mmCIF file of C-alpha atoms in Angstrom:
data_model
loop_
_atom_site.group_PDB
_atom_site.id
_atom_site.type_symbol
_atom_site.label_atom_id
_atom_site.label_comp_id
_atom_site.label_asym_id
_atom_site.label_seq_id
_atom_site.Cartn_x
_atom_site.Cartn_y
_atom_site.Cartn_z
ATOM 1 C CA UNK A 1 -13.986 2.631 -13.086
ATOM 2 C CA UNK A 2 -12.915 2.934 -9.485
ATOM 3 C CA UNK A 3 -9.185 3.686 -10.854
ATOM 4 C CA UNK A 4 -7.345 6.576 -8.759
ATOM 5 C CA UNK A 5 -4.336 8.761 -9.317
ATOM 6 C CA UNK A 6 -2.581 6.532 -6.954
ATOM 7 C CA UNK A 7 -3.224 3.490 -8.788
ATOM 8 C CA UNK A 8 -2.019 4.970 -11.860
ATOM 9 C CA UNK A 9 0.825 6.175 -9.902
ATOM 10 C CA UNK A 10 1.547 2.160 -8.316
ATOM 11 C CA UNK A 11 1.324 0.932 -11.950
ATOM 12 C CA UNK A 12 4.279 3.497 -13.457
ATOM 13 C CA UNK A 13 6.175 2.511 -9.854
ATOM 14 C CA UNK A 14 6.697 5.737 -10.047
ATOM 15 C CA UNK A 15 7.748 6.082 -5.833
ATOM 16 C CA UNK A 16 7.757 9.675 -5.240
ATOM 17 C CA UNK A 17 4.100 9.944 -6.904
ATOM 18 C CA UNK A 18 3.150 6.556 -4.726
ATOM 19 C CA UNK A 19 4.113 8.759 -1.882
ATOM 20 C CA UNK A 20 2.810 12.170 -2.346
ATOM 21 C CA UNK A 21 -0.493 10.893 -3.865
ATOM 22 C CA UNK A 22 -0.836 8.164 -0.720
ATOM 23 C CA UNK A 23 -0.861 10.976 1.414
ATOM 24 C CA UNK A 24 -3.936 12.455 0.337
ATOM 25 C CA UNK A 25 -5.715 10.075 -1.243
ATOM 26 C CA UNK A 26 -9.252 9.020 0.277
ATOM 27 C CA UNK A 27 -10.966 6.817 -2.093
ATOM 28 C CA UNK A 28 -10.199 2.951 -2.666
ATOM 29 C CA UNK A 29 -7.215 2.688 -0.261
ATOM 30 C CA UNK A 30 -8.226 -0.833 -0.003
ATOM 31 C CA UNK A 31 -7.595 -1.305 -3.810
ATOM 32 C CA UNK A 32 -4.448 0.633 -3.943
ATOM 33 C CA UNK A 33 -2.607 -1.281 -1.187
ATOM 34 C CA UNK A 34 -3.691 -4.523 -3.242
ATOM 35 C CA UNK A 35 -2.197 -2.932 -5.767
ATOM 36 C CA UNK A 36 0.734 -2.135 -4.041
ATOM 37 C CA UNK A 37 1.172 -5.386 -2.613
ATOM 38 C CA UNK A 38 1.136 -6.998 -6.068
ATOM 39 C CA UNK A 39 3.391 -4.138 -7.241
ATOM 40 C CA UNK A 40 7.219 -4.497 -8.021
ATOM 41 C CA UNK A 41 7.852 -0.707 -6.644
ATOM 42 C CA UNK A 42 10.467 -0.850 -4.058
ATOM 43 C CA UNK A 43 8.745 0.699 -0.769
ATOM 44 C CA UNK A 44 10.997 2.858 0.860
ATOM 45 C CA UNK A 45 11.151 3.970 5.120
ATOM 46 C CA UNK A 46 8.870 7.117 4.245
ATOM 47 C CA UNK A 47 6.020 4.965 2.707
ATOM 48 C CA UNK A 48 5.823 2.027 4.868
ATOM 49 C CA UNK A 49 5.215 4.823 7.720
ATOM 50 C CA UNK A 50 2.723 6.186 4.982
ATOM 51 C CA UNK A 51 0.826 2.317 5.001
ATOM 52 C CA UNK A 52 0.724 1.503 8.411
ATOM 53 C CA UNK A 53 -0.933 4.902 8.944
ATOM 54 C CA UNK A 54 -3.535 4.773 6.156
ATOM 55 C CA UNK A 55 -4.160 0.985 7.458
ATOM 56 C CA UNK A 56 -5.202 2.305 11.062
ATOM 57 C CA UNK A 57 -6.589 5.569 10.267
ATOM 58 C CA UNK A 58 -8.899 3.674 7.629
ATOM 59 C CA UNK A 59 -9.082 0.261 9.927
ATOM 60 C CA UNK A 60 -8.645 -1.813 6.452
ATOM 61 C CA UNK A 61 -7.689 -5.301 6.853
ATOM 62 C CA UNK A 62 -4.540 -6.760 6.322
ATOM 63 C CA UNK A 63 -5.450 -9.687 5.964
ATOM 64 C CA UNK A 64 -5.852 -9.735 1.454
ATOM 65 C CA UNK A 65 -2.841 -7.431 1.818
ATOM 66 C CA UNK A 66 -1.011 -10.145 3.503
ATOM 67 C CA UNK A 67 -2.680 -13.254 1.120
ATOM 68 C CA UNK A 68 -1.568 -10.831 -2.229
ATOM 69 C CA UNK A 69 1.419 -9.790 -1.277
ATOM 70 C CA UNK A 70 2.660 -13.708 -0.739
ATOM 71 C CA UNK A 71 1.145 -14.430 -4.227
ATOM 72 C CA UNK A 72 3.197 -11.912 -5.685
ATOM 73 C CA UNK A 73 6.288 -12.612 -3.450
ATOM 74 C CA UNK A 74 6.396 -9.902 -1.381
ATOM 75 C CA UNK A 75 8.423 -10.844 1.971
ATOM 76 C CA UNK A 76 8.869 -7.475 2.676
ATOM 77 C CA UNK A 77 5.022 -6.398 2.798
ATOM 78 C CA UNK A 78 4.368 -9.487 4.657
ATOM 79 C CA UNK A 79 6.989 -8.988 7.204
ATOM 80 C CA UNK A 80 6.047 -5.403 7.666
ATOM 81 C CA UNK A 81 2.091 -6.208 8.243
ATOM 82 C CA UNK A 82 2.831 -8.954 10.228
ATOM 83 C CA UNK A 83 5.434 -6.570 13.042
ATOM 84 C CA UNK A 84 2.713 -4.087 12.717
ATOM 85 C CA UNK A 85 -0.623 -5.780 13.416
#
């Protein structure tokens, strides 16, 4: 099971865990921004900063980000991604 606090955390849309857990969490970032992508939790300022970070720090493409975030409806995600890389 590859599950993480922060993918527990995306699932309850719970935003202030999202945030504090996103923050330190190492392990299966790629999994938790699908997750997040496909998520209905509204992504405040603090935690886009959070995602573009992790993104570059961890050089994980946006690219499924981008392709589940549009399955899910996400204009937001996709608009963010999209002015950032």
């Amino acid at each position: 099971n590859k599950r993480t606090a922060l993918s527990y955390a995306i699932n309850t849309n719970s935003q202030e865990n999202v945030k504090t857990l996103f923050k330190v969490t190492k392990k299966e970032v790629s999994m938790s921004l699908q997750l997040l992508a496909e998520s209905d939790l509204v992504i405040d300022q603090d935690l886009w900063e959070s995602i573009i970070e992790k993104i570059r720090e961890e050089r994980i493409s946006y690219k499924p980000l981008i392709q589940a975030a549009s399955t899910f409806g996400k204009d937001d995600f996709i608009k963010l991604l999209l002015k950032n890389f």
